PDB file of C-alpha atoms in Angstrom:
ATOM      1  CA  LEU C 421     -15.322 -13.717  13.647  1.00  0.00           C
ATOM      2  CA  ALA C 422     -13.359 -15.498  10.966  1.00  0.00           C
ATOM      3  CA  LYS C 423      -9.647 -15.471  11.860  1.00  0.00           C
ATOM      4  CA  THR C 424      -6.686 -16.423   9.754  1.00  0.00           C
ATOM      5  CA  THR C 425      -3.394 -18.097  10.590  1.00  0.00           C
ATOM      6  CA  GLN C 426      -0.336 -17.820   8.370  1.00  0.00           C
ATOM      7  CA  PRO C 427       3.363 -18.609   8.774  1.00  0.00           C
ATOM      8  CA  ILE C 428       5.237 -15.595  10.106  1.00  0.00           C
ATOM      9  CA  SER C 429       7.987 -15.835   7.517  1.00  0.00           C
ATOM     10  CA  MET C 430       9.196 -17.828   4.518  1.00  0.00           C
ATOM     11  CA  ASP C 431      12.381 -17.852   2.484  1.00  0.00           C
ATOM     12  CA  SER C 432      12.784 -18.748  -1.153  1.00  0.00           C
ATOM     13  CA  TYR C 433      15.151 -18.319  -4.080  1.00  0.00           C
ATOM     14  CA  GLU C 434      14.692 -16.674  -7.423  1.00  0.00           C
ATOM     15  CA  GLY C 435      12.920 -18.852  -9.952  1.00  0.00           C
ATOM     16  CA  GLN C 436      11.244 -21.101  -7.403  1.00  0.00           C
ATOM     17  CA  GLU C 437       7.523 -21.546  -6.855  1.00  0.00           C
ATOM     18  CA  VAL C 438       6.331 -20.318  -3.475  1.00  0.00           C
ATOM     19  CA  ASN C 439       3.209 -21.586  -1.735  1.00  0.00           C
ATOM     20  CA  ILE C 440       1.848 -19.728   1.287  1.00  0.00           C
ATOM     21  CA  THR C 441      -0.920 -21.476   3.178  1.00  0.00           C
ATOM     22  CA  CYS C 442      -3.529 -19.745   5.294  1.00  0.00           C
ATOM     23  CA  SER C 443      -5.863 -21.427   7.773  1.00  0.00           C
ATOM     24  CA  HIS C 444      -9.365 -20.067   8.324  1.00  0.00           C
ATOM     25  CA  ASN C 445     -11.289 -22.742  10.192  1.00  0.00           C
ATOM     26  CA  ASN C 446     -14.288 -20.531  11.013  1.00  0.00           C
ATOM     27  CA  ILE C 447     -14.922 -19.241   7.524  1.00  0.00           C
ATOM     28  CA  ALA C 448     -18.584 -18.440   6.894  1.00  0.00           C
ATOM     29  CA  THR C 449     -20.627 -19.648   3.956  1.00  0.00           C
ATOM     30  CA  ASN C 450     -20.669 -16.264   2.236  1.00  0.00           C
ATOM     31  CA  ASP C 451     -17.045 -15.321   2.925  1.00  0.00           C
ATOM     32  CA  TYR C 452     -14.525 -14.827   0.164  1.00  0.00           C
ATOM     33  CA  ILE C 453     -10.775 -15.320   0.585  1.00  0.00           C
ATOM     34  CA  THR C 454      -8.568 -12.453  -0.482  1.00  0.00           C
ATOM     35  CA  TRP C 455      -4.798 -11.991  -0.580  1.00  0.00           C
ATOM     36  CA  TYR C 456      -2.928  -8.711  -0.443  1.00  0.00           C
ATOM     37  CA  GLN C 457       0.761  -7.897  -0.904  1.00  0.00           C
ATOM     38  CA  GLN C 458       2.585  -5.090   0.863  1.00  0.00           C
ATOM     39  CA  PHE C 459       6.004  -3.648   0.108  1.00  0.00           C
ATOM     40  CA  PRO C 460       7.854  -1.471   2.642  1.00  0.00           C
ATOM     41  CA  SER C 461       6.572   2.102   2.792  1.00  0.00           C
ATOM     42  CA  GLN C 462       3.575   1.293   0.606  1.00  0.00           C
ATOM     43  CA  GLY C 463      -0.048   0.417   1.182  1.00  0.00           C
ATOM     44  CA  PRO C 464      -1.234  -3.158   0.597  1.00  0.00           C
ATOM     45  CA  ARG C 465      -2.073  -4.175  -2.948  1.00  0.00           C
ATOM     46  CA  PHE C 466      -4.745  -6.681  -4.002  1.00  0.00           C
ATOM     47  CA  ILE C 467      -3.377  -9.898  -5.497  1.00  0.00           C
ATOM     48  CA  ILE C 468      -6.213 -12.361  -5.886  1.00  0.00           C
ATOM     49  CA  GLN C 469      -9.603 -13.369  -4.521  1.00  0.00           C
ATOM     50  CA  GLY C 470     -11.541 -16.618  -4.583  1.00  0.00           C
ATOM     51  CA  TYR C 471     -14.463 -18.517  -3.117  1.00  0.00           C
ATOM     52  CA  LYS C 472     -13.707 -22.155  -3.908  1.00  0.00           C
ATOM     53  CA  THR C 473     -11.554 -24.468  -6.069  1.00  0.00           C
ATOM     54  CA  LYS C 474      -8.905 -22.608  -8.048  1.00  0.00           C
ATOM     55  CA  VAL C 475      -8.482 -19.064  -9.263  1.00  0.00           C
ATOM     56  CA  THR C 476      -5.619 -17.891 -11.459  1.00  0.00           C
ATOM     57  CA  ASN C 477      -4.598 -14.465 -12.687  1.00  0.00           C
ATOM     58  CA  GLU C 478      -1.478 -13.006 -14.251  1.00  0.00           C
ATOM     59  CA  VAL C 479       0.488 -12.926 -11.004  1.00  0.00           C
ATOM     60  CA  ALA C 480      -0.715 -15.785  -8.801  1.00  0.00           C
ATOM     61  CA  SER C 481      -2.973 -18.768  -8.258  1.00  0.00           C
ATOM     62  CA  LEU C 482      -5.241 -19.421  -5.319  1.00  0.00           C
ATOM     63  CA  PHE C 483      -6.150 -22.951  -4.319  1.00  0.00           C
ATOM     64  CA  ILE C 484      -9.127 -23.532  -2.024  1.00  0.00           C
ATOM     65  CA  PRO C 485     -10.093 -27.061  -0.933  1.00  0.00           C
ATOM     66  CA  ALA C 486     -13.693 -28.192  -0.753  1.00  0.00           C
ATOM     67  CA  ASP C 487     -14.030 -27.562   2.991  1.00  0.00           C
ATOM     68  CA  ARG C 488     -12.662 -23.984   2.524  1.00  0.00           C
ATOM     69  CA  LYS C 489     -10.916 -24.130   5.897  1.00  0.00           C
ATOM     70  CA  SER C 490      -7.623 -23.206   4.304  1.00  0.00           C
ATOM     71  CA  SER C 491      -6.259 -21.654   1.148  1.00  0.00           C
ATOM     72  CA  THR C 492      -2.891 -21.577  -0.600  1.00  0.00           C
ATOM     73  CA  LEU C 493      -1.448 -18.671  -2.503  1.00  0.00           C
ATOM     74  CA  SER C 494       0.952 -19.861  -5.190  1.00  0.00           C
ATOM     75  CA  LEU C 495       3.522 -17.526  -6.718  1.00  0.00           C
ATOM     76  CA  PRO C 496       5.232 -19.064  -9.755  1.00  0.00           C
ATOM     77  CA  ARG C 497       8.914 -18.408 -10.379  1.00  0.00           C
ATOM     78  CA  VAL C 498       9.454 -15.680  -7.801  1.00  0.00           C
ATOM     79  CA  SER C 499      11.934 -12.878  -8.289  1.00  0.00           C
ATOM     80  CA  LEU C 500      13.683 -10.556  -5.848  1.00  0.00           C
ATOM     81  CA  SER C 501      10.884  -8.036  -6.358  1.00  0.00           C
ATOM     82  CA  ASP C 502       8.382 -10.467  -4.812  1.00  0.00           C
ATOM     83  CA  THR C 503       9.978  -9.911  -1.416  1.00  0.00           C
ATOM     84  CA  ALA C 504       7.085  -8.480   0.578  1.00  0.00           C
ATOM     85  CA  VAL C 505       4.507  -9.218   3.262  1.00  0.00           C
ATOM     86  CA  TYR C 506       1.551 -11.300   2.112  1.00  0.00           C
ATOM     87  CA  TYR C 507      -1.783 -11.086   3.919  1.00  0.00           C
ATOM     88  CA  CYS C 508      -4.655 -13.549   3.810  1.00  0.00           C
ATOM     89  CA  LEU C 509      -8.070 -12.027   4.541  1.00  0.00           C
ATOM     90  CA  VAL C 510     -11.444 -13.618   4.960  1.00  0.00           C
ATOM     91  CA  GLY C 511     -14.647 -11.637   4.512  1.00  0.00           C
ATOM     92  CA  ASP C 512     -16.194 -10.641   7.804  1.00  0.00           C
ATOM     93  CA  GLU C 513     -19.522  -9.251   8.850  1.00  0.00           C
ATOM     94  CA  ALA C 514     -19.313  -5.798  10.365  1.00  0.00           C
ATOM     95  CA  ALA C 515     -20.646  -5.002  13.803  1.00  0.00           C
ATOM     96  CA  GLY C 516     -24.412  -5.023  13.940  1.00  0.00           C
ATOM     97  CA  GLY C 517     -24.769  -7.968  11.620  1.00  0.00           C
ATOM     98  CA  THR C 518     -24.575  -5.948   8.426  1.00  0.00           C
ATOM     99  CA  SER C 519     -22.618  -7.764   5.763  1.00  0.00           C
ATOM    100  CA  TYR C 520     -20.288  -4.951   4.879  1.00  0.00           C
ATOM    101  CA  GLY C 521     -17.256  -7.189   4.490  1.00  0.00           C
ATOM    102  CA  LYS C 522     -14.833  -5.645   6.939  1.00  0.00           C
ATOM    103  CA  LEU C 523     -11.256  -6.095   5.686  1.00  0.00           C
ATOM    104  CA  THR C 524      -9.416  -7.580   8.665  1.00  0.00           C
ATOM    105  CA  PHE C 525      -5.659  -8.024   8.291  1.00  0.00           C
ATOM    106  CA  GLY C 526      -3.622 -10.438  10.388  1.00  0.00           C
ATOM    107  CA  GLN C 527       0.140 -10.448  10.896  1.00  0.00           C
ATOM    108  CA  GLY C 528       0.877 -11.610   7.381  1.00  0.00           C
ATOM    109  CA  THR C 529       3.742 -13.703   6.026  1.00  0.00           C
ATOM    110  CA  ILE C 530       7.083 -12.054   5.366  1.00  0.00           C
ATOM    111  CA  LEU C 531       8.419 -13.606   2.162  1.00  0.00           C
ATOM    112  CA  THR C 532      12.102 -13.093   1.448  1.00  0.00           C
ATOM    113  CA  VAL C 533      13.412 -14.064  -1.965  1.00  0.00           C
ATOM    114  CA  HIS C 534      17.151 -14.647  -2.168  1.00  0.00           C
ATOM    115  CA  PRO C 535      19.355 -14.442  -5.275  1.00  0.00           C
TER     116      PRO C 535
ATOM    117  CA  GLU T1086      -6.707   6.135 -13.384  1.00  0.00           C
ATOM    118  CA  ALA T1087      -5.713   8.215 -10.364  1.00  0.00           C
ATOM    119  CA  GLY T1088      -5.144   6.260  -7.191  1.00  0.00           C
ATOM    120  CA  VAL T1089      -6.034   7.021  -3.586  1.00  0.00           C
ATOM    121  CA  ALA T1090      -4.381  10.268  -2.548  1.00  0.00           C
ATOM    122  CA  GLN T1091      -3.304  10.950   1.012  1.00  0.00           C
ATOM    123  CA  SER T1092      -1.664  13.922   2.639  1.00  0.00           C
ATOM    124  CA  PRO T1093       0.588  14.701   4.274  1.00  0.00           C
ATOM    125  CA  ARG T1094       3.093  11.885   3.663  1.00  0.00           C
ATOM    126  CA  TYR T1095       4.919  12.536   6.911  1.00  0.00           C
ATOM    127  CA  LYS T1096       4.037  14.335  10.119  1.00  0.00           C
ATOM    128  CA  ILE T1097       5.922  14.817  13.369  1.00  0.00           C
ATOM    129  CA  ILE T1098       4.081  16.265  16.353  1.00  0.00           C
ATOM    130  CA  GLU T1099       4.509  16.453  20.087  1.00  0.00           C
ATOM    131  CA  LYS T1100       2.286  14.457  22.388  1.00  0.00           C
ATOM    132  CA  ARG T1101      -0.966  16.167  23.306  1.00  0.00           C
ATOM    133  CA  GLN T1102      -0.990  18.067  20.020  1.00  0.00           C
ATOM    134  CA  SER T1103      -3.636  17.603  17.349  1.00  0.00           C
ATOM    135  CA  VAL T1104      -3.192  16.282  13.824  1.00  0.00           C
ATOM    136  CA  ALA T1105      -5.402  15.678  10.813  1.00  0.00           C
ATOM    137  CA  PHE T1106      -4.970  13.433   7.805  1.00  0.00           C
ATOM    138  CA  TRP T1107      -6.737  13.810   4.495  1.00  0.00           C
ATOM    139  CA  CYS T1108      -7.798  11.176   1.969  1.00  0.00           C
ATOM    140  CA  ASN T1109      -9.173  11.528  -1.532  1.00  0.00           C
ATOM    141  CA  PRO T1110     -10.478   8.137  -2.700  1.00  0.00           C
ATOM    142  CA  ILE T1111     -10.766   6.912  -6.264  1.00  0.00           C
ATOM    143  CA  SER T1112     -13.678   8.588  -8.004  1.00  0.00           C
ATOM    144  CA  GLY T1113     -16.900   6.625  -7.709  1.00  0.00           C
ATOM    145  CA  HIS T1114     -15.753   4.433  -4.844  1.00  0.00           C
ATOM    146  CA  ALA T1115     -18.490   4.106  -2.246  1.00  0.00           C
ATOM    147  CA  THR T1116     -16.470   2.359   0.453  1.00  0.00           C
ATOM    148  CA  LEU T1117     -13.659   4.126   2.285  1.00  0.00           C
ATOM    149  CA  TYR T1118     -11.437   2.664   4.997  1.00  0.00           C
ATOM    150  CA  TRP T1119      -8.962   4.149   7.456  1.00  0.00           C
ATOM    151  CA  TYR T1120      -6.314   1.825   8.861  1.00  0.00           C
ATOM    152  CA  GLN T1121      -3.582   2.231  11.451  1.00  0.00           C
ATOM    153  CA  GLN T1122      -0.405   0.224  10.875  1.00  0.00           C
ATOM    154  CA  ILE T1123       2.149   0.062  13.646  1.00  0.00           C
ATOM    155  CA  LEU T1124       5.640  -0.997  12.615  1.00  0.00           C
ATOM    156  CA  GLY T1125       5.878  -4.776  12.264  1.00  0.00           C
ATOM    157  CA  GLN T1126       2.123  -5.356  12.433  1.00  0.00           C
ATOM    158  CA  GLY T1127      -0.673  -5.764   9.940  1.00  0.00           C
ATOM    159  CA  PRO T1128      -3.034  -2.865   9.259  1.00  0.00           C
ATOM    160  CA  LYS T1129      -5.769  -2.419  11.859  1.00  0.00           C
ATOM    161  CA  LEU T1130      -9.129  -1.119  10.684  1.00  0.00           C
ATOM    162  CA  LEU T1131     -10.139   2.079  12.456  1.00  0.00           C
ATOM    163  CA  ILE T1132     -13.259   3.046  10.554  1.00  0.00           C
ATOM    164  CA  GLN T1133     -15.184   2.064   7.441  1.00  0.00           C
ATOM    165  CA  PHE T1134     -17.553   4.320   5.527  1.00  0.00           C
ATOM    166  CA  GLN T1135     -20.182   3.327   3.004  1.00  0.00           C
ATOM    167  CA  ASN T1136     -20.788   6.562   1.089  1.00  0.00           C
ATOM    168  CA  ASN T1137     -20.939   9.096   3.927  1.00  0.00           C
ATOM    169  CA  GLY T1138     -22.260   6.738   6.578  1.00  0.00           C
ATOM    170  CA  VAL T1139     -20.178   4.851   9.131  1.00  0.00           C
ATOM    171  CA  VAL T1140     -20.629   1.078   8.961  1.00  0.00           C
ATOM    172  CA  ASP T1141     -17.879   0.084  11.400  1.00  0.00           C
ATOM    173  CA  ASP T1142     -15.900   2.107  13.913  1.00  0.00           C
ATOM    174  CA  SER T1143     -15.595  -0.543  16.595  1.00  0.00           C
ATOM    175  CA  GLN T1144     -11.814  -0.168  16.851  1.00  0.00           C
ATOM    176  CA  LEU T1145     -11.659   3.603  16.668  1.00  0.00           C
ATOM    177  CA  PRO T1146     -10.513   5.154  19.990  1.00  0.00           C
ATOM    178  CA  LYS T1147     -13.375   7.599  20.042  1.00  0.00           C
ATOM    179  CA  ASP T1148     -12.056   9.592  22.998  1.00  0.00           C
ATOM    180  CA  ARG T1149      -9.287  10.947  20.794  1.00  0.00           C
ATOM    181  CA  PHE T1150      -9.882   9.877  17.195  1.00  0.00           C
ATOM    182  CA  SER T1151     -12.581  11.181  14.885  1.00  0.00           C
ATOM    183  CA  ALA T1152     -13.280  10.798  11.202  1.00  0.00           C
ATOM    184  CA  GLU T1153     -15.722  12.181   8.736  1.00  0.00           C
ATOM    185  CA  ARG T1154     -16.544  11.742   5.089  1.00  0.00           C
ATOM    186  CA  LEU T1155     -18.355  14.751   3.775  1.00  0.00           C
ATOM    187  CA  LYS T1156     -20.599  14.270   0.732  1.00  0.00           C
ATOM    188  CA  GLY T1157     -19.402  10.689   0.471  1.00  0.00           C
ATOM    189  CA  VAL T1158     -16.111  11.648  -1.178  1.00  0.00           C
ATOM    190  CA  ASP T1159     -13.063  12.992   0.684  1.00  0.00           C
ATOM    191  CA  SER T1160     -12.384  11.984   4.248  1.00  0.00           C
ATOM    192  CA  THR T1161     -10.395  13.329   7.177  1.00  0.00           C
ATOM    193  CA  LEU T1162      -9.083  11.491  10.218  1.00  0.00           C
ATOM    194  CA  LYS T1163      -8.212  13.541  13.284  1.00  0.00           C
ATOM    195  CA  ILE T1164      -6.350  12.741  16.471  1.00  0.00           C
ATOM    196  CA  GLN T1165      -6.758  15.057  19.441  1.00  0.00           C
ATOM    197  CA  PRO T1166      -4.775  14.859  21.660  1.00  0.00           C
ATOM    198  CA  ALA T1167      -2.068  12.579  20.284  1.00  0.00           C
ATOM    199  CA  LYS T1168      -0.238  10.025  22.413  1.00  0.00           C
ATOM    200  CA  LEU T1169       3.158   8.430  21.869  1.00  0.00           C
ATOM    201  CA  GLU T1170       1.483   5.109  20.978  1.00  0.00           C
ATOM    202  CA  ASP T1171      -0.306   6.762  18.052  1.00  0.00           C
ATOM    203  CA  SER T1172       2.974   6.726  16.134  1.00  0.00           C
ATOM    204  CA  ALA T1173       2.142   4.652  13.069  1.00  0.00           C
ATOM    205  CA  VAL T1174       1.329   4.775   9.387  1.00  0.00           C
ATOM    206  CA  TYR T1175      -2.261   5.769   8.683  1.00  0.00           C
ATOM    207  CA  LEU T1176      -3.571   4.186   5.509  1.00  0.00           C
ATOM    208  CA  CYS T1177      -6.649   5.150   3.557  1.00  0.00           C
ATOM    209  CA  ALA T1178      -8.253   2.746   1.112  1.00  0.00           C
ATOM    210  CA  SER T1179     -11.296   2.788  -1.120  1.00  0.00           C
ATOM    211  CA  SER T1180     -13.312   0.296  -3.130  1.00  0.00           C
ATOM    212  CA  LEU T1181     -16.302   0.385  -5.454  1.00  0.00           C
ATOM    213  CA  ASP T1182     -18.240  -1.366  -2.736  1.00  0.00           C
ATOM    214  CA  TRP T1183     -17.400  -3.663   0.154  1.00  0.00           C
ATOM    215  CA  ARG T1184     -17.308  -6.748  -2.084  1.00  0.00           C
ATOM    216  CA  THR T1185     -14.592  -5.546  -4.433  1.00  0.00           C
ATOM    217  CA  GLU T1186     -10.858  -5.106  -4.089  1.00  0.00           C
ATOM    218  CA  ALA T1187      -9.627  -2.203  -2.040  1.00  0.00           C
ATOM    219  CA  PHE T1188      -7.048   0.257  -3.339  1.00  0.00           C
ATOM    220  CA  PHE T1189      -4.711   1.754  -0.781  1.00  0.00           C
ATOM    221  CA  GLY T1190      -2.942   5.082  -0.644  1.00  0.00           C
ATOM    222  CA  GLN T1191       0.714   5.378   0.303  1.00  0.00           C
ATOM    223  CA  GLY T1192      -0.178   6.374   3.829  1.00  0.00           C
ATOM    224  CA  THR T1193       0.792   9.084   6.256  1.00  0.00           C
ATOM    225  CA  ARG T1194       3.631   8.285   8.627  1.00  0.00           C
ATOM    226  CA  LEU T1195       2.937   9.911  11.980  1.00  0.00           C
ATOM    227  CA  THR T1196       5.620  10.267  14.628  1.00  0.00           C
ATOM    228  CA  VAL T1197       4.572  11.496  18.061  1.00  0.00           C
ATOM    229  CA  VAL T1198       7.456  12.697  20.234  1.00  0.00           C
TER     230      VAL T1198
END
């Protein structure tokens, strides 16, 4: 099973760029890397997904090195509203060998943005 | 576009009682997930449906938890009987299929006393 390791918490200040790195040493060839964000009292929300190199959307960038054993979520110019828990997920085969991409969440990284 | 709807939002029951949660996924979404999130932890997958079939329930405590997805649309999750350690937020999510992003509901906060 592909497992992920992230820092438990990070602190930043408004206007700074924040980079959260996730390790996934046992990632499989067909696995994608996905990041979710969760605010208190809400369900997780999809941020970005990638397979290799770099992916960018309107809220974040995802950097994936050639060996794909890690990935970095980059949040440009964070604001107070970016304070949340960020989860890194790696695609996983469901029990029985069927590739149904079980979404397995780890502990996540608690990001706190200070004024 | 309507999101994933869950009800109730909050529920308080005594241990050994029964409780049921309801989820209405986004229209057309084939994959439906139920997660349990204990305070301070990441969501834990309980069961995953593809249409109305179960593709993963390896972490579902089957002696007390059950779930069904009739006609591949709405789903219910039931706990009978509840234990104190079942106190958590129960999240439902859906996606077009297992490859695409999942959309989560706001969850049901269950307190067992």
